[in-house]
mmCIF file of C-alpha atoms and ligand atoms in Angstrom:
data_model
loop_
_atom_site.group_PDB
_atom_site.id
_atom_site.type_symbol
_atom_site.label_atom_id
_atom_site.label_comp_id
_atom_site.label_asym_id
_atom_site.label_seq_id
_atom_site.Cartn_x
_atom_site.Cartn_y
_atom_site.Cartn_z
ATOM 1 C CA UNK I 1 0.000 0.000 0.000
ATOM 2 C CA UNK I 2 1.392 3.374 -0.903
ATOM 3 C CA UNK I 3 1.027 6.287 1.430
ATOM 4 C CA UNK I 4 0.786 9.977 0.671
ATOM 5 C CA UNK I 5 4.035 10.636 2.539
ATOM 6 C CA UNK I 6 5.975 8.467 0.100
ATOM 7 C CA UNK I 7 7.154 11.095 -2.356
ATOM 8 C CA UNK I 8 8.517 13.515 0.199
ATOM 9 C CA UNK I 9 10.142 11.033 2.553
ATOM 10 C CA UNK I 10 11.680 8.468 0.236
ATOM 11 C CA UNK I 11 14.536 10.607 -0.930
ATOM 12 C CA UNK I 12 15.823 12.586 2.011
ATOM 13 C CA UNK I 13 18.565 10.974 4.085
ATOM 14 C CA UNK I 14 18.794 12.260 7.639
ATOM 15 C CA UNK I 15 21.804 12.102 9.894
ATOM 16 C CA UNK I 16 20.113 14.105 12.650
ATOM 17 C CA UNK I 17 16.554 13.787 13.904
ATOM 18 C CA UNK I 18 15.365 16.958 15.531
ATOM 19 C CA UNK I 19 11.707 16.970 16.474
ATOM 20 C CA UNK I 20 10.162 19.648 18.709
ATOM 21 C CA UNK I 21 9.146 17.029 21.301
ATOM 22 C CA UNK I 22 10.568 16.036 24.703
ATOM 23 C CA UNK I 23 13.451 13.634 24.181
ATOM 24 C CA UNK I 24 13.368 10.483 26.309
ATOM 25 C CA UNK I 25 16.755 9.282 25.104
ATOM 26 C CA UNK I 26 19.093 9.502 22.164
ATOM 27 C CA UNK I 27 21.125 6.452 21.158
ATOM 28 C CA UNK I 28 23.782 5.897 18.510
ATOM 29 C CA UNK I 29 21.083 5.555 15.852
ATOM 30 C CA UNK I 30 17.645 6.304 17.280
ATOM 31 C CA UNK I 31 15.875 9.107 19.086
ATOM 32 C CA UNK I 32 13.046 8.299 21.476
ATOM 33 C CA UNK I 33 10.438 10.985 22.045
ATOM 34 C CA UNK I 34 8.271 11.039 25.122
ATOM 35 C CA UNK I 35 4.521 11.186 24.427
ATOM 36 C CA UNK I 36 3.491 10.476 28.055
ATOM 37 C CA UNK I 37 2.126 6.903 27.925
ATOM 38 C CA UNK I 38 3.537 6.390 24.413
ATOM 39 C CA UNK I 39 6.936 6.772 22.776
ATOM 40 C CA UNK I 40 7.807 7.775 19.224
ATOM 41 C CA UNK I 41 10.943 5.851 18.245
ATOM 42 C CA UNK I 42 12.646 7.446 15.264
ATOM 43 C CA UNK I 43 15.540 5.746 13.476
ATOM 44 C CA UNK I 44 17.968 8.097 11.768
ATOM 45 C CA UNK I 45 20.034 7.042 8.750
ATOM 46 C CA UNK I 46 23.235 7.052 10.801
ATOM 47 C CA UNK I 47 25.450 4.024 10.463
ATOM 48 C CA UNK I 48 28.273 2.884 12.700
ATOM 49 C CA UNK I 49 31.266 0.746 11.831
ATOM 50 C CA UNK I 50 34.147 -0.336 14.072
ATOM 51 C CA UNK I 51 32.213 1.282 16.938
ATOM 52 C CA UNK I 52 32.305 4.735 15.313
ATOM 53 C CA UNK I 53 29.321 6.633 13.976
ATOM 54 C CA UNK I 54 30.122 7.645 10.396
ATOM 55 C CA UNK I 55 29.543 11.187 9.117
ATOM 56 C CA UNK I 56 27.456 10.081 6.115
ATOM 57 C CA UNK I 57 23.855 8.943 6.457
ATOM 58 C CA UNK I 58 22.750 5.875 4.460
ATOM 59 C CA UNK I 59 19.535 6.703 2.563
ATOM 60 C CA UNK I 60 16.541 4.548 3.619
ATOM 61 C CA UNK I 61 18.437 2.784 6.415
ATOM 62 C CA UNK I 62 16.214 4.188 9.186
ATOM 63 C CA UNK I 63 13.061 3.211 7.332
ATOM 64 C CA UNK I 64 14.450 -0.282 6.678
ATOM 65 C CA UNK I 65 15.178 -0.781 10.390
ATOM 66 C CA UNK I 66 11.801 0.460 11.543
ATOM 67 C CA UNK I 67 9.692 -1.301 8.941
ATOM 68 C CA UNK I 68 11.610 -4.546 9.355
ATOM 69 C CA UNK I 69 10.898 -4.433 13.091
ATOM 70 C CA UNK I 70 7.242 -3.859 12.217
ATOM 71 C CA UNK I 71 7.305 -6.957 9.996
ATOM 72 C CA UNK I 72 8.565 -9.083 12.900
ATOM 73 C CA UNK I 73 6.200 -7.525 15.444
ATOM 74 C CA UNK I 74 3.286 -8.445 13.195
ATOM 75 C CA UNK I 75 4.415 -12.045 12.886
ATOM 76 C CA UNK I 76 5.547 -12.841 16.411
ATOM 77 C CA UNK I 77 2.495 -11.712 18.376
ATOM 78 C CA UNK I 78 1.607 -15.326 19.129
ATOM 79 C CA UNK I 79 5.002 -15.835 20.792
ATOM 80 C CA UNK I 80 4.896 -12.636 22.851
ATOM 81 C CA UNK I 81 2.992 -9.366 22.772
ATOM 82 C CA UNK I 82 4.993 -6.286 21.828
ATOM 83 C CA UNK I 83 5.066 -2.513 22.179
ATOM 84 C CA UNK I 84 4.011 -1.563 18.650
ATOM 85 C CA UNK I 85 0.963 0.684 18.351
ATOM 86 C CA UNK I 86 1.480 1.894 14.762
ATOM 87 C CA UNK I 87 4.230 1.939 12.152
ATOM 88 C CA UNK I 88 2.523 3.036 8.910
ATOM 89 C CA UNK I 89 2.674 6.842 8.664
ATOM 90 C CA UNK I 90 -1.079 7.257 8.305
ATOM 91 C CA UNK I 91 -1.784 5.061 11.320
ATOM 92 C CA UNK I 92 0.717 6.998 13.437
ATOM 93 C CA UNK I 93 -0.826 10.351 12.483
ATOM 94 C CA UNK I 94 -4.222 8.927 13.349
ATOM 95 C CA UNK I 95 -3.152 7.555 16.748
ATOM 96 C CA UNK I 96 -1.127 10.660 17.711
ATOM 97 C CA UNK I 97 -2.617 13.692 15.928
ATOM 98 C CA UNK I 98 -0.078 16.009 17.581
ATOM 99 C CA UNK I 99 2.543 14.480 15.243
ATOM 100 C CA UNK I 100 0.761 15.429 12.024
ATOM 101 C CA UNK I 101 2.789 18.558 11.267
ATOM 102 C CA UNK I 102 6.189 16.842 11.606
ATOM 103 C CA UNK I 103 5.291 13.870 9.434
ATOM 104 C CA UNK I 104 8.093 14.530 6.917
ATOM 105 C CA UNK I 105 10.665 13.901 9.635
ATOM 106 C CA UNK I 106 9.281 10.663 11.126
ATOM 107 C CA UNK I 107 7.311 8.998 8.313
ATOM 108 C CA UNK I 108 8.500 5.391 7.697
ATOM 109 C CA UNK I 109 11.477 5.771 10.044
ATOM 110 C CA UNK I 110 9.248 6.242 13.087
ATOM 111 C CA UNK I 111 7.176 3.810 15.122
ATOM 112 C CA UNK I 112 4.647 4.661 17.797
ATOM 113 C CA UNK I 113 5.020 2.316 20.762
ATOM 114 C CA UNK I 114 3.682 1.782 24.272
ATOM 115 C CA UNK I 115 5.956 3.087 26.955
ATOM 116 C CA UNK I 116 7.421 0.243 29.022
ATOM 117 C CA UNK I 117 9.877 -0.242 31.859
ATOM 118 C CA UNK I 118 12.804 -1.953 30.106
ATOM 119 C CA UNK I 119 14.499 -4.854 31.878
ATOM 120 C CA UNK I 120 18.179 -3.899 32.177
ATOM 121 C CA UNK I 121 19.437 -6.936 30.259
ATOM 122 C CA UNK I 122 20.022 -7.524 26.587
ATOM 123 C CA UNK I 123 18.585 -10.905 25.637
ATOM 124 C CA UNK I 124 21.094 -12.172 23.097
ATOM 125 C CA UNK I 125 20.585 -15.458 21.269
ATOM 126 C CA UNK I 126 23.446 -16.975 19.328
ATOM 127 C CA UNK I 127 22.977 -19.695 16.742
ATOM 128 C CA UNK I 128 26.485 -19.313 15.326
ATOM 129 C CA UNK I 129 29.699 -18.403 17.090
ATOM 130 C CA UNK I 130 31.022 -14.964 16.224
ATOM 131 C CA UNK I 131 32.043 -11.626 17.684
ATOM 132 C CA UNK I 132 32.609 -11.412 21.443
ATOM 133 C CA UNK I 133 31.470 -15.036 21.901
ATOM 134 C CA UNK I 134 34.110 -16.278 19.450
ATOM 135 C CA UNK I 135 36.755 -14.172 21.174
ATOM 136 C CA UNK I 136 35.975 -15.656 24.595
ATOM 137 C CA UNK I 137 35.657 -19.207 23.239
ATOM 138 C CA UNK I 138 38.963 -18.990 21.376
ATOM 139 C CA UNK I 139 40.705 -17.821 24.522
ATOM 140 C CA UNK I 140 38.981 -19.916 27.211
ATOM 141 C CA UNK I 141 36.689 -22.479 25.538
ATOM 142 C CA UNK I 142 33.728 -20.863 27.323
ATOM 143 C CA UNK I 143 30.842 -18.463 26.774
ATOM 144 C CA UNK I 144 30.042 -16.166 29.716
ATOM 145 C CA UNK I 145 32.117 -18.571 31.788
ATOM 146 C CA UNK I 146 30.132 -21.700 30.816
ATOM 147 C CA UNK I 147 31.938 -24.395 28.843
ATOM 148 C CA UNK I 148 30.910 -24.864 25.191
ATOM 149 C CA UNK I 149 31.306 -27.849 22.844
ATOM 150 C CA UNK I 150 34.947 -28.389 21.862
ATOM 151 C CA UNK I 151 36.469 -27.905 18.438
ATOM 152 C CA UNK I 152 34.256 -25.118 17.128
ATOM 153 C CA UNK I 153 35.627 -22.954 14.337
ATOM 154 C CA UNK I 154 34.872 -19.255 13.926
ATOM 155 C CA UNK I 155 31.312 -18.786 12.523
ATOM 156 C CA UNK I 156 30.344 -22.439 13.094
ATOM 157 C CA UNK I 157 26.722 -23.205 13.827
ATOM 158 C CA UNK I 158 26.312 -24.085 17.494
ATOM 159 C CA UNK I 159 24.866 -27.512 18.357
ATOM 160 C CA UNK I 160 21.810 -25.592 19.523
ATOM 161 C CA UNK I 161 21.026 -21.874 19.913
ATOM 162 C CA UNK I 162 22.377 -20.403 23.118
ATOM 163 C CA UNK I 163 20.777 -17.735 25.265
ATOM 164 C CA UNK I 164 23.625 -15.399 26.111
ATOM 165 C CA UNK I 165 22.452 -12.349 28.086
ATOM 166 C CA UNK I 166 24.444 -9.163 28.435
ATOM 167 C CA UNK I 167 24.244 -6.022 30.491
ATOM 168 C CA UNK I 168 24.129 -2.639 28.854
ATOM 169 C CA UNK I 169 27.122 -0.501 29.599
ATOM 170 C CA UNK I 170 27.109 3.243 29.063
ATOM 171 C CA UNK I 171 30.484 3.055 27.304
ATOM 172 C CA UNK I 172 29.013 1.022 24.478
ATOM 173 C CA UNK I 173 30.603 -2.379 24.996
ATOM 174 C CA UNK I 174 28.061 -4.714 26.526
ATOM 175 C CA UNK I 175 29.246 -7.310 29.020
ATOM 176 C CA UNK I 176 28.242 -10.944 28.574
ATOM 177 C CA UNK I 177 26.834 -12.310 31.817
ATOM 178 C CA UNK I 178 25.883 -15.795 32.944
ATOM 179 C CA UNK I 179 22.266 -16.803 33.461
ATOM 180 C CA UNK I 180 22.710 -16.732 37.248
ATOM 181 C CA UNK I 181 23.786 -13.076 37.080
ATOM 182 C CA UNK I 182 20.668 -12.388 35.054
ATOM 183 C CA UNK I 183 18.565 -14.107 37.745
ATOM 184 C CA UNK I 184 20.071 -11.749 40.329
ATOM 185 C CA UNK I 185 19.137 -8.758 38.207
ATOM 186 C CA UNK I 186 15.544 -9.540 37.119
ATOM 187 C CA UNK I 187 14.594 -12.450 39.381
ATOM 188 C CA UNK I 188 14.648 -16.149 38.453
ATOM 189 C CA UNK I 189 11.066 -16.392 37.123
ATOM 190 C CA UNK I 190 11.416 -13.415 34.819
ATOM 191 C CA UNK I 191 14.861 -14.589 33.707
ATOM 192 C CA UNK I 192 13.505 -18.011 32.747
ATOM 193 C CA UNK I 193 10.577 -16.440 30.908
ATOM 194 C CA UNK I 194 12.792 -14.014 28.963
ATOM 195 C CA UNK I 195 15.106 -16.863 28.039
ATOM 196 C CA UNK I 196 12.341 -19.048 26.659
ATOM 197 C CA UNK I 197 10.732 -16.144 24.772
ATOM 198 C CA UNK I 198 14.084 -15.162 23.286
ATOM 199 C CA UNK I 199 14.827 -18.693 22.099
ATOM 200 C CA UNK I 200 11.365 -19.016 20.535
ATOM 201 C CA UNK I 201 11.748 -15.678 18.739
ATOM 202 C CA UNK I 202 15.190 -16.645 17.483
ATOM 203 C CA UNK I 203 14.008 -19.962 16.121
ATOM 204 C CA UNK I 204 11.154 -18.284 14.280
ATOM 205 C CA UNK I 205 13.463 -15.602 12.858
ATOM 206 C CA UNK I 206 16.205 -18.047 11.921
ATOM 207 C CA UNK I 207 13.805 -20.326 10.060
ATOM 208 C CA UNK I 208 12.051 -17.439 8.292
ATOM 209 C CA UNK I 209 15.353 -15.940 7.156
ATOM 210 C CA UNK I 210 16.874 -19.249 6.133
ATOM 211 C CA UNK I 211 14.088 -19.636 3.551
ATOM 212 C CA UNK I 212 15.184 -16.275 2.157
ATOM 213 C CA UNK I 213 18.874 -17.189 1.925
ATOM 214 C CA UNK I 214 19.935 -15.279 5.031
ATOM 215 C CA UNK I 215 21.650 -16.679 8.110
ATOM 216 C CA UNK I 216 20.609 -15.110 11.414
ATOM 217 C CA UNK I 217 23.904 -15.675 13.202
ATOM 218 C CA UNK I 218 22.854 -13.929 16.402
ATOM 219 C CA UNK I 219 20.439 -11.294 17.563
ATOM 220 C CA UNK I 220 19.443 -9.253 20.586
ATOM 221 C CA UNK I 221 15.991 -8.705 22.062
ATOM 222 C CA UNK I 222 14.834 -6.312 24.726
ATOM 223 C CA UNK I 223 11.792 -6.779 26.902
ATOM 224 C CA UNK I 224 9.966 -4.491 29.239
ATOM 225 C CA UNK I 225 7.039 -4.388 31.588
ATOM 226 C CA UNK I 226 3.952 -2.666 30.242
ATOM 227 C CA UNK I 227 1.808 -0.448 32.457
ATOM 228 C CA UNK I 228 -0.509 -3.388 33.234
ATOM 229 C CA UNK I 229 2.407 -5.590 34.339
ATOM 230 C CA UNK I 230 2.647 -7.804 31.246
ATOM 231 C CA UNK I 231 6.057 -8.654 29.807
ATOM 232 C CA UNK I 232 6.257 -7.271 26.269
ATOM 233 C CA UNK I 233 8.864 -7.253 23.508
ATOM 234 C CA UNK I 234 10.231 -3.718 22.996
ATOM 235 C CA UNK I 235 12.953 -1.859 21.090
ATOM 236 C CA UNK I 236 13.842 -3.107 17.586
ATOM 237 C CA UNK I 237 13.569 -6.714 16.459
ATOM 238 C CA UNK I 238 15.796 -8.780 14.169
ATOM 239 C CA UNK I 239 17.151 -5.815 12.247
ATOM 240 C CA UNK I 240 20.655 -5.527 10.799
ATOM 241 C CA UNK I 241 21.560 -3.207 13.717
ATOM 242 C CA UNK I 242 20.503 -5.699 16.399
ATOM 243 C CA UNK I 243 21.621 -8.858 14.585
ATOM 244 C CA UNK I 244 24.286 -10.415 12.421
ATOM 245 C CA UNK I 245 22.822 -11.222 9.017
ATOM 246 C CA UNK I 246 25.063 -13.307 6.768
ATOM 247 C CA UNK I 247 24.407 -14.126 3.102
ATOM 248 C CA UNK I 248 23.875 -17.922 3.118
ATOM 249 C CA UNK I 249 25.479 -18.383 -0.307
ATOM 250 C CA UNK I 250 28.795 -16.950 0.940
ATOM 251 C CA UNK I 251 28.836 -18.787 4.262
ATOM 252 C CA UNK I 252 32.073 -20.619 5.042
ATOM 253 C CA UNK I 253 33.058 -21.379 8.657
ATOM 254 C CA UNK I 254 36.660 -20.960 9.779
ATOM 255 C CA UNK I 255 36.698 -17.193 9.180
ATOM 256 C CA UNK I 256 34.637 -14.081 9.776
ATOM 257 C CA UNK I 257 31.624 -13.751 7.462
ATOM 258 C CA UNK I 258 30.689 -10.894 5.155
ATOM 259 C CA UNK I 259 27.853 -8.753 6.451
ATOM 260 C CA UNK I 260 24.658 -8.741 4.410
ATOM 261 C CA UNK I 261 24.192 -5.035 5.058
ATOM 262 C CA UNK I 262 27.461 -3.305 5.989
ATOM 263 C CA UNK I 263 30.114 -5.040 3.919
ATOM 264 C CA UNK I 264 30.765 -2.190 1.428
ATOM 265 C CA UNK I 265 31.390 0.164 4.361
ATOM 266 C CA UNK I 266 33.672 -2.271 6.125
ATOM 267 C CA UNK I 267 35.677 -2.997 2.965
ATOM 268 C CA UNK I 268 36.074 0.686 2.187
ATOM 269 C CA UNK I 269 37.215 1.531 5.712
ATOM 270 C CA UNK I 270 39.553 -1.473 5.980
ATOM 271 C CA UNK I 271 41.224 -0.412 2.723
ATOM 272 C CA UNK I 272 41.617 3.086 4.108
ATOM 273 C CA UNK I 273 43.170 1.740 7.328
ATOM 274 C CA UNK I 274 45.557 -0.363 5.261
ATOM 275 C CA UNK I 275 46.687 2.741 3.351
ATOM 276 C CA UNK I 276 47.329 4.491 6.665
ATOM 277 C CA UNK I 277 44.419 6.885 6.121
ATOM 278 C CA UNK I 278 42.514 6.049 9.313
ATOM 279 C CA UNK I 279 43.226 4.311 12.632
ATOM 280 C CA UNK I 280 39.712 3.124 13.629
ATOM 281 C CA UNK I 281 39.320 5.839 16.255
ATOM 282 C CA UNK I 282 36.755 8.639 16.008
ATOM 283 C CA UNK I 283 36.184 10.711 13.997
ATOM 284 C CA UNK I 284 35.482 8.267 11.184
ATOM 285 C CA UNK I 285 36.219 9.422 7.632
ATOM 286 C CA UNK I 286 33.662 10.281 4.958
ATOM 287 C CA UNK I 287 32.561 7.483 2.636
ATOM 288 C CA UNK I 288 32.844 7.645 -1.154
ATOM 289 C CA UNK I 289 29.427 8.352 -2.744
ATOM 290 C CA UNK I 290 29.402 4.970 -4.505
ATOM 291 C CA UNK I 291 29.944 3.233 -1.147
ATOM 292 C CA UNK I 292 26.988 5.099 0.347
ATOM 293 C CA UNK I 293 24.882 4.083 -2.660
ATOM 294 C CA UNK I 294 25.996 0.439 -2.573
ATOM 295 C CA UNK I 295 25.209 0.241 1.142
ATOM 296 C CA UNK I 296 21.798 1.871 0.741
ATOM 297 C CA UNK I 297 21.029 -0.637 -2.014
ATOM 298 C CA UNK I 298 21.997 -3.518 0.245
ATOM 299 C CA UNK I 299 19.769 -2.416 3.104
ATOM 300 C CA UNK I 300 16.861 -1.946 0.762
ATOM 301 C CA UNK I 301 17.464 -5.253 -0.975
ATOM 302 C CA UNK I 302 17.673 -7.017 2.410
ATOM 303 C CA UNK I 303 14.271 -5.560 3.276
ATOM 304 C CA UNK I 304 12.793 -6.660 -0.046
ATOM 305 C CA UNK I 305 14.188 -10.145 0.330
ATOM 306 C CA UNK I 306 12.839 -10.597 3.841
ATOM 307 C CA UNK I 307 9.453 -8.907 3.555
ATOM 308 C CA UNK I 308 8.749 -9.824 -0.073
ATOM 309 C CA UNK I 309 8.037 -6.337 -1.425
ATOM 310 C CA UNK I 310 9.890 -3.038 -1.704
ATOM 311 C CA UNK I 311 10.105 -0.531 1.127
ATOM 312 C CA UNK I 312 7.336 2.116 1.019
ATOM 313 C CA UNK I 313 4.996 -0.298 -0.738
HETATM 314 N N1 ATP T 424 8.673 0.682 24.510
HETATM 315 C C1 ATP T 424 9.720 1.221 25.146
HETATM 316 N N2 ATP T 424 9.530 1.927 26.276
HETATM 317 C C2 ATP T 424 10.581 2.488 26.925
HETATM 318 N N3 ATP T 424 11.874 2.386 26.505
HETATM 319 C C3 ATP T 424 12.107 1.680 25.391
HETATM 320 C C4 ATP T 424 11.049 1.080 24.647
HETATM 321 N N4 ATP T 424 11.612 0.444 23.577
HETATM 322 C C5 ATP T 424 12.933 0.650 23.658
HETATM 323 N N5 ATP T 424 13.256 1.376 24.741
HETATM 324 C C6 ATP T 424 14.582 1.816 25.180
HETATM 325 O O1 ATP T 424 14.960 2.884 24.345
HETATM 326 C C7 ATP T 424 16.355 2.880 24.146
HETATM 327 C C8 ATP T 424 16.633 2.855 22.673
HETATM 328 O O2 ATP T 424 17.785 3.498 22.518
HETATM 329 P P1 ATP T 424 18.847 3.127 21.430
HETATM 330 O O3 ATP T 424 18.803 1.694 21.042
HETATM 331 O O4 ATP T 424 18.731 4.150 20.377
HETATM 332 O O5 ATP T 424 20.124 3.414 22.260
HETATM 333 P P2 ATP T 424 20.886 2.515 23.278
HETATM 334 O O6 ATP T 424 20.405 1.098 23.299
HETATM 335 O O7 ATP T 424 20.907 3.249 24.563
HETATM 336 O O8 ATP T 424 22.284 2.601 22.680
HETATM 337 P P3 ATP T 424 22.799 2.006 21.314
HETATM 338 O O9 ATP T 424 22.969 3.214 20.490
HETATM 339 O O10 ATP T 424 24.068 1.347 21.724
HETATM 340 O O11 ATP T 424 21.739 1.050 20.782
HETATM 341 C C9 ATP T 424 16.898 1.663 24.851
HETATM 342 O O12 ATP T 424 17.416 2.072 26.077
HETATM 343 C C10 ATP T 424 15.660 0.779 25.044
HETATM 344 O O13 ATP T 424 15.756 -0.010 26.194
HETATM 345 MG MG1 MG T 425 19.926 -0.075 21.492
#
């Protein structure tokens, strides 16, 4: 379904989101605006690589993240209820009429959600060993201190998906914690519930993406308590920013995998580092226009592949 906002919002990439509304919080990529019992979550087109936010926005990236989350929220409601109230621009304007005059800024990249009390744990599920889990395993044979099967290579599929919670740190690097630490933080009943919900969501996402030629190597969920006390799924869900998406046709364990979404950016920056043009500390350099374009195309193509139609349709 096309929407009247399409023409004006499709083209403009935004690095900064600046709405005349009270800000609840601003993250590396998203701004959360406080609408009393609701929140407007707006994804910018900022992209980060090697832990640095890059100066160039990637056209359509914010809309891809938000609308992909909407796709998963629609399909996982039988596993767990979630915070989404509206994600189509017309439905948002209808549910929160005070947003009507800023529609150009938030259309497609914004989602209206119920305000929740977030649990202070990131519910990570890993189906494949990569990133910080690979680093710990290579050094100690463990994950968050628990022993793992022996003889795994980098990027191998795990014998079964592992729930691997982490705490948020303000500095950006999350700390993997064991399940018993998580029980101390949220209580054992809630911890067990969040673990089983996370594993069910991962299995659904992994199987859905596998049919579309994408490996969901790992992903992170966040849950919160709604006003009425229910546990609901919040934040973003199974997006490229909260997950590792690998192209299945290029998968080969024993090394790191190319990223379905960010690989042109990584390749460009790695080449620059190799030439001595950057040292992976902020500020990050500008990207070549063709790299921005190639990356935008990849995000949009990932959306089309997963959802089955183009963004804004
Ligand atoms: N429905 C909700 N109600 C209240 N807070 C929410 C809701 N959904 C998500 N949040 C919170 O909003 C914040 C989203 O911020 P965002 O992801 O942009 O930044 P961050 O997680 O703090 O940092 P990073 O940039 O590393 O992701 C998170 O703290 C998340 O827990
Ligand atoms: Mg976040």
